Each structure stands twice: as structure tokens, then as C-alpha cells.
Coordinates of C-alpha atoms in Angstrom, one line a residue:
X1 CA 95.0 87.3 82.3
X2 CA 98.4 88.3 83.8
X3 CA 98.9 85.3 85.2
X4 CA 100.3 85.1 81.8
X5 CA 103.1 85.0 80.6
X6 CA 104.0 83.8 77.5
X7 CA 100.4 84.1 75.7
X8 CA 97.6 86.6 76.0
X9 CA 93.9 86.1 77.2
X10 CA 91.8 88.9 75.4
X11 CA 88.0 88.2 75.6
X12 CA 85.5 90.5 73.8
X13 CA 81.8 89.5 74.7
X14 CA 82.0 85.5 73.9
X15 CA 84.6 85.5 71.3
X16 CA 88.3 85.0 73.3
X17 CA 91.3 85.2 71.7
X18 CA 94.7 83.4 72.6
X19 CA 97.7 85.3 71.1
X20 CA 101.1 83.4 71.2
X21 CA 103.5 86.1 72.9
X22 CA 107.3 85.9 72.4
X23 CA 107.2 88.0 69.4
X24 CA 111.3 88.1 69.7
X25 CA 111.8 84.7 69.1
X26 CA 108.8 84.4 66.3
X27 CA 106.6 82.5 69.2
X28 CA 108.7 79.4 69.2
X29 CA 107.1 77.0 71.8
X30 CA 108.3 76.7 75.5
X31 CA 107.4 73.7 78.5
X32 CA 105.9 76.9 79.9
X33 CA 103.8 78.5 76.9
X34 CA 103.1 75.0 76.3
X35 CA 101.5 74.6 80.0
X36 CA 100.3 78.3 80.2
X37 CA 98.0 77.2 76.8
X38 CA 96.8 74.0 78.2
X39 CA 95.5 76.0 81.3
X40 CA 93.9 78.3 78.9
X41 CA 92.0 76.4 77.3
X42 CA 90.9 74.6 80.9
X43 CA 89.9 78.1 81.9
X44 CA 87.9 78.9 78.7
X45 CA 86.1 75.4 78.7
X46 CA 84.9 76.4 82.2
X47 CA 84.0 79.8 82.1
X48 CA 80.2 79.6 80.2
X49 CA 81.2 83.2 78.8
X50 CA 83.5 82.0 76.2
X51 CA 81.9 80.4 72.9
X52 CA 84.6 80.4 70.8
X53 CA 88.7 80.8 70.9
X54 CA 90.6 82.3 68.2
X55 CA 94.4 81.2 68.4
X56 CA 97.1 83.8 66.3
X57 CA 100.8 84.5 67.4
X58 CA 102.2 87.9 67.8
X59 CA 104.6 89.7 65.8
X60 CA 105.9 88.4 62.4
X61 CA 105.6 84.5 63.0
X62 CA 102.4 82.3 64.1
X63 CA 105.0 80.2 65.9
X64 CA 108.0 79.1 64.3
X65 CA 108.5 75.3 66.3
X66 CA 109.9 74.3 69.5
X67 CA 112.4 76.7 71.1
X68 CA 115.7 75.2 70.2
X69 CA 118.5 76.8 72.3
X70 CA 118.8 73.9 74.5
X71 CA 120.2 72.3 71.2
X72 CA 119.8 68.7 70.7
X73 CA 118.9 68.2 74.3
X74 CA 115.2 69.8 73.7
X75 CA 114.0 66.4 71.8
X76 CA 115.7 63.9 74.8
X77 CA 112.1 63.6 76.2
X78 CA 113.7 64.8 79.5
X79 CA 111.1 65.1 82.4
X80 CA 109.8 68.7 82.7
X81 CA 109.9 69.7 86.3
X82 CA 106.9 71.9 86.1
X83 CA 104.7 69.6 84.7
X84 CA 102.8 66.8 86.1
X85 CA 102.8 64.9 83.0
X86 CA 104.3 61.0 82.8
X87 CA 107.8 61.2 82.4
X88 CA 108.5 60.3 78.4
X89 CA 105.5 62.1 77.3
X90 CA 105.6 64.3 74.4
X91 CA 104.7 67.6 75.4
X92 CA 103.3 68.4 72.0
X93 CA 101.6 65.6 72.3
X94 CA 99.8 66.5 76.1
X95 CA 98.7 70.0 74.5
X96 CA 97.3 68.2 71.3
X97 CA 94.8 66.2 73.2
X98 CA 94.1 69.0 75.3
X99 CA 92.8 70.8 72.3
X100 CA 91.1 68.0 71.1
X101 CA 89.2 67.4 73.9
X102 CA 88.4 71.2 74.1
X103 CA 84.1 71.9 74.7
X104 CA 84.3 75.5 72.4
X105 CA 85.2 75.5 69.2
X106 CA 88.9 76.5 67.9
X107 CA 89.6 78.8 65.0
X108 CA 93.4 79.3 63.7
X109 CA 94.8 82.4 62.7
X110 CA 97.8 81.7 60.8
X111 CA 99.8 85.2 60.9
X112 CA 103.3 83.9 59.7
X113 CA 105.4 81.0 59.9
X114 CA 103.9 78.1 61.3
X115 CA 106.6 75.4 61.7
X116 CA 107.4 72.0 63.3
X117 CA 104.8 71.9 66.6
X118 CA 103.8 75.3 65.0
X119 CA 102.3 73.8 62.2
X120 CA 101.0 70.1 64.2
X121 CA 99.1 72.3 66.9
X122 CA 96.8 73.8 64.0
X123 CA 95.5 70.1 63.3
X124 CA 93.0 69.8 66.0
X125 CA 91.6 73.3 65.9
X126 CA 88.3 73.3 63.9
X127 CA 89.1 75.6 61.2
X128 CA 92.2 77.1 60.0
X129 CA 92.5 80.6 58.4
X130 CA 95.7 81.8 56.8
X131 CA 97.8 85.3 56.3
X132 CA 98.9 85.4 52.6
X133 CA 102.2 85.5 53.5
X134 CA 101.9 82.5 56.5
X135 CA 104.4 79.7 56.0
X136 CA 103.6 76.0 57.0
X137 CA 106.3 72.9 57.2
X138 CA 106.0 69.6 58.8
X139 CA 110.3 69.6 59.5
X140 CA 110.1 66.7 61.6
X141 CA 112.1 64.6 59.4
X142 CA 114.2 67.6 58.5
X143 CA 115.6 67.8 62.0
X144 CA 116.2 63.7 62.7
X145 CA 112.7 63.3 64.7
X146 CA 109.5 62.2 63.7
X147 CA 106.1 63.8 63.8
X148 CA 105.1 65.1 67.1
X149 CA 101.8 66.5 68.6
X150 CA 99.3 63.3 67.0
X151 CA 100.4 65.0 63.8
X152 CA 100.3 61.3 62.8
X153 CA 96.8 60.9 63.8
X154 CA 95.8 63.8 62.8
X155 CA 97.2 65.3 59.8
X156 CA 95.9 62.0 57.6
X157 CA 92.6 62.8 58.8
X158 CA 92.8 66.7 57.8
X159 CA 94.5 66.4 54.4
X160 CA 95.0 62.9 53.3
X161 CA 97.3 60.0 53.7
X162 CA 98.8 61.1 50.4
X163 CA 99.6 64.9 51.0
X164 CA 100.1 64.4 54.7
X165 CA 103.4 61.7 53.9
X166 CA 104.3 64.6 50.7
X167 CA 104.5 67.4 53.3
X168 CA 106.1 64.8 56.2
X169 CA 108.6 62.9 54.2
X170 CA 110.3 66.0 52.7
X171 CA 109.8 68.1 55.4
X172 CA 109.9 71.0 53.2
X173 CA 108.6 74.6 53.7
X174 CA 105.5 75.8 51.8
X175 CA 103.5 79.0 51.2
X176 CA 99.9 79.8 52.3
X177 CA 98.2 79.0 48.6
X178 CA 99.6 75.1 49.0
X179 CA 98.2 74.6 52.4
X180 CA 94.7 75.7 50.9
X181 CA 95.4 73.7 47.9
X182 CA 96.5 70.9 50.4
X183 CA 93.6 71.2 52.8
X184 CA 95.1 72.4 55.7
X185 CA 93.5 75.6 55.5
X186 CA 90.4 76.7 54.4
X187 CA 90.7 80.3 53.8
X188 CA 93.7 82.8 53.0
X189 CA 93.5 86.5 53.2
X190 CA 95.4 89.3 53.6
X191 CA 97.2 90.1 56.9
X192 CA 95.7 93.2 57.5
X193 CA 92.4 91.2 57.3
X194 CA 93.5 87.8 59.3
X195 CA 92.2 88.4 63.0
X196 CA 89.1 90.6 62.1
X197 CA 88.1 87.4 59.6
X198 CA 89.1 84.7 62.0
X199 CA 87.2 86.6 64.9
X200 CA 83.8 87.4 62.2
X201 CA 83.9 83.4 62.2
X202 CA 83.9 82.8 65.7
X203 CA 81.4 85.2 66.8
X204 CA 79.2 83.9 64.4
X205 CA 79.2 80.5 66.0
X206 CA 79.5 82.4 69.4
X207 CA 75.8 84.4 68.9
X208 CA 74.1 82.0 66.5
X209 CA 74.5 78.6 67.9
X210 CA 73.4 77.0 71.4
X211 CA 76.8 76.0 73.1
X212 CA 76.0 72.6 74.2
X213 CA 74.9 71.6 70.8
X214 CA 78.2 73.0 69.5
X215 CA 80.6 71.5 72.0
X216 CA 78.3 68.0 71.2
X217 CA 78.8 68.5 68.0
X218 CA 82.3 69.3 68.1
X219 CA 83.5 65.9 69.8
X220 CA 80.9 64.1 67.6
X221 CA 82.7 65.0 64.9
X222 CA 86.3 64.7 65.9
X223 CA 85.6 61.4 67.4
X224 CA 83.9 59.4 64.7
X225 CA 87.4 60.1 62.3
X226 CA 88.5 56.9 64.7
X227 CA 85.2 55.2 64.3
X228 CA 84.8 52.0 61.7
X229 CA 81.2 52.0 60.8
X230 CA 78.9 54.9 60.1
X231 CA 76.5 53.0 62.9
X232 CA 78.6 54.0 65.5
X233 CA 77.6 57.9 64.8
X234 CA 74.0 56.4 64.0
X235 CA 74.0 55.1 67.7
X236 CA 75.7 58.2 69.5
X237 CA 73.9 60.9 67.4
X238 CA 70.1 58.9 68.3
X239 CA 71.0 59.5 71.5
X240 CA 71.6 62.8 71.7
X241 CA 68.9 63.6 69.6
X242 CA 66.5 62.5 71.7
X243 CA 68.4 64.2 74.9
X244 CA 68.7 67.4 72.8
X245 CA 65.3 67.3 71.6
X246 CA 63.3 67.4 75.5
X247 CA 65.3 70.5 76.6
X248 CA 65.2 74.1 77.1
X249 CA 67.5 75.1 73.9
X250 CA 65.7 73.0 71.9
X251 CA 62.1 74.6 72.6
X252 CA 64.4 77.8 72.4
X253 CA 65.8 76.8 69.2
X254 CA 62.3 76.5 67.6
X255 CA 60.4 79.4 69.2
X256 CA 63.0 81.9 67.5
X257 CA 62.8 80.4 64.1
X258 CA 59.2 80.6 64.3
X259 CA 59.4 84.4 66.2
X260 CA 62.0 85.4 64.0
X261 CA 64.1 86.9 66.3
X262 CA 68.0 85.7 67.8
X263 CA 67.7 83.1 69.9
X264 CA 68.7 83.2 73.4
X265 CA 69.9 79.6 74.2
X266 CA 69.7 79.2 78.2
X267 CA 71.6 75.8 78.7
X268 CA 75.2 75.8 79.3
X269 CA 78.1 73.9 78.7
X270 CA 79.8 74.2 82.7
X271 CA 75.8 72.1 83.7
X272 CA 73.8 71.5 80.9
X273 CA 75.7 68.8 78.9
X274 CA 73.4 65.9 78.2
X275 CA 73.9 62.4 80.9
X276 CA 75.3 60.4 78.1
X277 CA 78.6 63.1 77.8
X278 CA 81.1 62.0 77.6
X279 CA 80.6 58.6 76.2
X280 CA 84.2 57.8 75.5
X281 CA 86.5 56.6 77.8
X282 CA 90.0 58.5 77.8
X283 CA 92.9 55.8 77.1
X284 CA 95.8 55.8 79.5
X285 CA 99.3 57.2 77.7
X286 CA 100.7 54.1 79.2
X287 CA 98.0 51.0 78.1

């Protein structure tokens, strides 16, 4: 969309992908690419024709941390003027639960370098596929800050408490073969191959799977890592079973398999989402 300016909207039947796009400075992260991906994704969630997002940067670099050439200054927490946002919030942070709280599901296609917010805005897309020659470091500590984006929430919950404080405490630099060894990634391939692959995966979800069901799914999932007991998914996933299990892409679902033939799932995600959704209520930044 040209509205656009520092990513790309590129849709191809349901699949859309979000490129990164300040090749020149290896994608590092702006307020404004920052804001331009939060509305992004607000657009995708509510356009019904998207059914899956594929994230990559352009160029050489997936994107290589927060734009430094305001120098020290560019981790003060100053307000940002364009954004409605509390004052003190982390910006990484705002765009992290944006993702999070994303309806279609989010594929990662690592490219290149993916460093400092680079690397912490990978944790709440769904799956994460990585360029043999991508590059991943959580630098936080590196550069006299501390995690930012939820990384502490959420890297724990991707890879471990063990290998999330290895790759946190040192702050070091690794290759593409680590993060798969590590978790963090759950495919590498070559570069040439990286977007085709990572777009393959989403347009399988895309033209096999009802969307409601996926974005149910989705926030199922992602929201019982905070959960206690396995009865609170018991609870949640009765009930939409037996909200799923009265509607249209249900008898949809089952008239296919027993046709043999694609389905053609007719509820949506922008009206069709079951009365119980969402059941959460969103916590204030400020309690």
C-alpha cells in the first residue's frame, strides 16, 4: 500500500507479505516503521482476504536492531510525537503485543541479520524460518539495556529459561544452525529458497484451514503459555468446541472430508468469531 513507507504490503490471493524496507540501513527499526507495522497488521486482521502474513526484510539484513543515530538518546524512553502510546512505553514493546494479539497467523522469514528488536520481534510470530546465512543476537546487555519487546516473556516460553538467559546474558551473535539447534527457528534453508518456503507454509494454512478456527486456535495457544493448570485450556477449549461444532465451517469442514474435495469454509474472522472471543481481558500498561 503506498501509504507505506518504510515496509511493503504485497498480497497474492490470501497469502500477504510484509517486507521491512530500508534496505540501506539493513532494515534497522524506526518510531515510524515501527507504527507503519502495527497498522499493518490492523489492516490485515480486518480485511477477511488475508489468511496469513509472511514477515522478511529487504536487502542483505532481516533487520539489524533499533536505528541508532540518535545515539544514546534512542533508549531515554522519550515520548514519540506521532504516537498515541503512554508516555514511557517501550515501543518494541507496543508492536510485540500487537503481534501477539494478531487474528492470522505469522510466519518469519529470516533473510539476514536479525539483531536486538530484530531478533525480539520474531518471538511472537508463529513460526520462524531461517536464511542459512541469517544472523540472530539478543545484544541487549551488550549495549547497557535490558531485553525489550516482552523478549522476557517471551523468549523463555520459545526456547527455554536456560538457552534464553545463554543467548541474553552474553549478548553474543550467533549463526542460523544455533538458533535451530536453540529453538528459535524451526527451519533453515537456503536464501534463494527462504520466501518461496516461508510463503508454501502460509498458503497452506491460508487454503486448507477455516480462518476462525485458526485465529481461535492461534490465541488458544499463545495464551495458555501464561495459564497455571491444564484446566484452564480444558475450560476454554469445551467451549469453543461446542460453539465451533453448531456452525457453518464445521458442517463445511465435514462435508469435504466425506466429498473429498477442498473445503470452502464460509465463516469469517471480520463477523464470525464465536460470542465467547475474546475471553481475556487486556491488562492496562499502567495497573
Amino acid at each position: 500500500m503506498s501509504a507505506f513507507e518504510t515496509i511493503r504490503w504485497d498480497r497474492s490471493g490470501p497469502v500477504l507479505t510484509l517486507t521491512l524496507y530500508r534496505p540501506e540501513k539493513m532494515n534497522a527499526m524506526t518510531r515510524a516503521m515501527r507504527r507503519e507495522l502495527c497498522e499493518a497488521i490492523d489492516r490485515a486482521d480486518a480485511d477477511d482476504a488475508v489468511r496469513a502474513i509472511v514477515v522478511t526484510g529487504a536487502g542483505r539484513a532481516f533487520c539489524a536492531g533499533f536505528d541508532l543515530s540518535e545515539g544514546a538518546g534512542a533508549f531515554s524512553g522519550a515520548p514519540d510525537p506521532d504516537s498515541a502510546d503512554e508516555p514511557g512505553r517501550d515501543g518494541g514493546g507496543v508492536l510485540a503485543l500487537r503481534l501477539f494479539a494478531c487474528t492470522k497467523p505469522l510466519i518469519a522469514a529470516v533473510n539476514g541479520a536479525a539483531v536486538g528488536i530484530g531478533a525480539s520481534m520474531l518471538l511472537p510470530m508463529d513460526v520462524r524460518i531461517a536464511a542459512s546465512d541469517a544472523r540472530f543476537g539478543f545484544v541487549f546487555a551488550r549495549r547497557g539495556i535490558v531485553p525489550d519487546a516482552c523478549a522476557s516473556w517471551f523468549l523463555p516460553r520459545v526456547v527455554g529459561i536456560s538457552k534464553a538467559l545463554e543467548w541474553s546474558l552474553g549478548g553474543h551473535v550467533f549463526d542460523a544452525a544455533e538458533a535451530a539447534a536453540g529453538g528459535l527457528v524451526s527451519a533453515v534453508c537456503e536464501p534463494g529458497d527462504l520466501l518461496a518456503r516461508a510463503q508454501a507454509l502460509a498458503r497452506g494454512i491460508a487454503e486448507n484451514a477455516a480462518p476462525v478456527s485458526v485465529a481461535l486456535t492461534r490465541q488458544l495457544m499463545w495464551r495458555m503459555l501464561g495459564e497455571g493448570h491444564p484446566m484452564a485450556a480444558h475450560r476454554l477449549e469445551s467451549t469453543a468446541l461446542a460453539a465451533r461444532g453448531t456452525s457453518a465451517d464445521t458442517a463445511e469442514g465435514v462435508a469435504s472430508f466425506r466429498q473429498k474435495r477442498p473445503a470452502r469454509f464460509p465463516d469469517r474472522v471480520s463477523d464470525g468469531m464465536p460470542a465467547f472471543y475474546p475471553w481475556w481481558t487486556e491488562p492496562a500498561f499502567r495497573a
